[in-house]
Short mmCIF file of C-alpha atoms in Angstrom, two decimals:
data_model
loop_
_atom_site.label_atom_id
_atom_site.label_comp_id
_atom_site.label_asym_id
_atom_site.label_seq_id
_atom_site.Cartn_x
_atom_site.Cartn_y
_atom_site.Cartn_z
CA UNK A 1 0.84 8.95 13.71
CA UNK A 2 3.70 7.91 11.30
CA UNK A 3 2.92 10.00 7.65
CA UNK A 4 4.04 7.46 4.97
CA UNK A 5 6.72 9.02 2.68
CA UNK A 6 6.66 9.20 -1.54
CA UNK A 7 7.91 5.96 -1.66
CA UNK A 8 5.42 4.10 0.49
CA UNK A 9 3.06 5.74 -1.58
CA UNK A 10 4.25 5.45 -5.18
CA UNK A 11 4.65 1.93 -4.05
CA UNK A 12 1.19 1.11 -3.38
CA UNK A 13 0.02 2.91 -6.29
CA UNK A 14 2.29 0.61 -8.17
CA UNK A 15 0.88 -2.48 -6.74
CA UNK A 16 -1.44 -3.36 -10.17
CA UNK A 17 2.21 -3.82 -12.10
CA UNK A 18 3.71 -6.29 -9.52
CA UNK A 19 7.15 -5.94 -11.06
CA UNK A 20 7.30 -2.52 -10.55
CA UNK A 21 6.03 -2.55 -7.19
CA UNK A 22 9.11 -5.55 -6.51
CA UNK A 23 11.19 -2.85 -8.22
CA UNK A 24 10.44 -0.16 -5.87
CA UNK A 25 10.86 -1.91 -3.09
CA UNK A 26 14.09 -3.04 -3.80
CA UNK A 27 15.21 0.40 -5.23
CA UNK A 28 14.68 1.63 -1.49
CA UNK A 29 15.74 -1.03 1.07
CA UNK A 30 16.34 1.70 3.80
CA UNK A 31 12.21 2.36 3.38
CA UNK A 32 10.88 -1.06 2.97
CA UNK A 33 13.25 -3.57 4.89
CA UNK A 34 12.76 -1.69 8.66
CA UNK A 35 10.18 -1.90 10.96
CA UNK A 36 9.32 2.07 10.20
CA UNK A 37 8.91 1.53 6.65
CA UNK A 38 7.13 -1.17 7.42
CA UNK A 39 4.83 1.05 9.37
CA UNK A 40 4.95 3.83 6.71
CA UNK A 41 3.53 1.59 4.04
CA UNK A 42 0.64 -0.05 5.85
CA UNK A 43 -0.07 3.91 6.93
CA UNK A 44 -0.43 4.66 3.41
CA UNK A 45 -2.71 1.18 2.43
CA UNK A 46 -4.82 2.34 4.80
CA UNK A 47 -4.78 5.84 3.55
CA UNK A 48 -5.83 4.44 -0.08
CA UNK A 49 -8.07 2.05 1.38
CA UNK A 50 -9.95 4.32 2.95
CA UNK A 51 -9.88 6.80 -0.20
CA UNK A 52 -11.35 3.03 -1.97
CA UNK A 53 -14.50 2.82 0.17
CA UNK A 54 -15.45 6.13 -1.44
CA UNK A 55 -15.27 4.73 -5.05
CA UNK A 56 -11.75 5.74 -5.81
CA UNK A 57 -9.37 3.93 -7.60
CA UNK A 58 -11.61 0.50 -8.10
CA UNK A 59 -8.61 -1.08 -10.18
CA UNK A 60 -6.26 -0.77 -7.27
CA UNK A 61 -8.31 -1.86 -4.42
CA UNK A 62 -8.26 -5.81 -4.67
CA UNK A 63 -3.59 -5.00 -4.83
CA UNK A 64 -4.33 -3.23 -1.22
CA UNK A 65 -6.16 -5.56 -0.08
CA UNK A 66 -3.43 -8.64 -0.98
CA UNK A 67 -0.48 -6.21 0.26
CA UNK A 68 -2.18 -5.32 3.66
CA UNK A 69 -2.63 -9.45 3.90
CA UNK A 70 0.17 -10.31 3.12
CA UNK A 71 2.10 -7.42 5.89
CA UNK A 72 -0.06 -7.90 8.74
CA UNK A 73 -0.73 -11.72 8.37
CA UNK A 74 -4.71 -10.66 8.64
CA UNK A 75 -7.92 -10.79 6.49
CA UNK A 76 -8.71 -7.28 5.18
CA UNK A 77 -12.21 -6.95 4.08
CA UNK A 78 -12.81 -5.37 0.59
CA UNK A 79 -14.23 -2.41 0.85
CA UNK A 80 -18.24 -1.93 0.03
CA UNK A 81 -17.46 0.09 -2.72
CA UNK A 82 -14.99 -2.05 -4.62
CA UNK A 83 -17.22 -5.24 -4.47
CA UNK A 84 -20.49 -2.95 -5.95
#
């Protein structure tokens, strides 16, 4: 399994300031425009989601959620924990 890099990462954590997330994601083109990147960033939504369904990070849950959409083309139920 494909670990997502910093980037992918500091990315999704930026997700709740959507400019900043654009930001990033231009700033690093070689990470975000290939099919790998594309791969490293949904490893690390999942990553976070999964870290969501225990209660962590509530704020940043419903951004996941839209980002995962919005790569995979696919409903992503919210996890139990962020709807409680």
């Amino acid at each position: 399994m494909r670990h997502p890099e910093r980037e992918e990462l500091f990315h999704a954590y930026s997700l709740t300031v959507p400019a900043t997330a654009a930001h990033v994601r231009a700033a690093f083109p070689d990470v975000f425009h290939t099919e790998e990147g594309g791969i490293g960033e949904l490893v690390a939504l999942a990553q976070l989601l999964q870290v969501s369904e225990r209660g962590g990070h509530p704020e940043l849950t419903p951004h996941l959620v839209r980002r995962a959409e919005q790569l995979t083309g696919i409903p992503v139920p919210m996890p139990p924990a962020a709807t409680a």
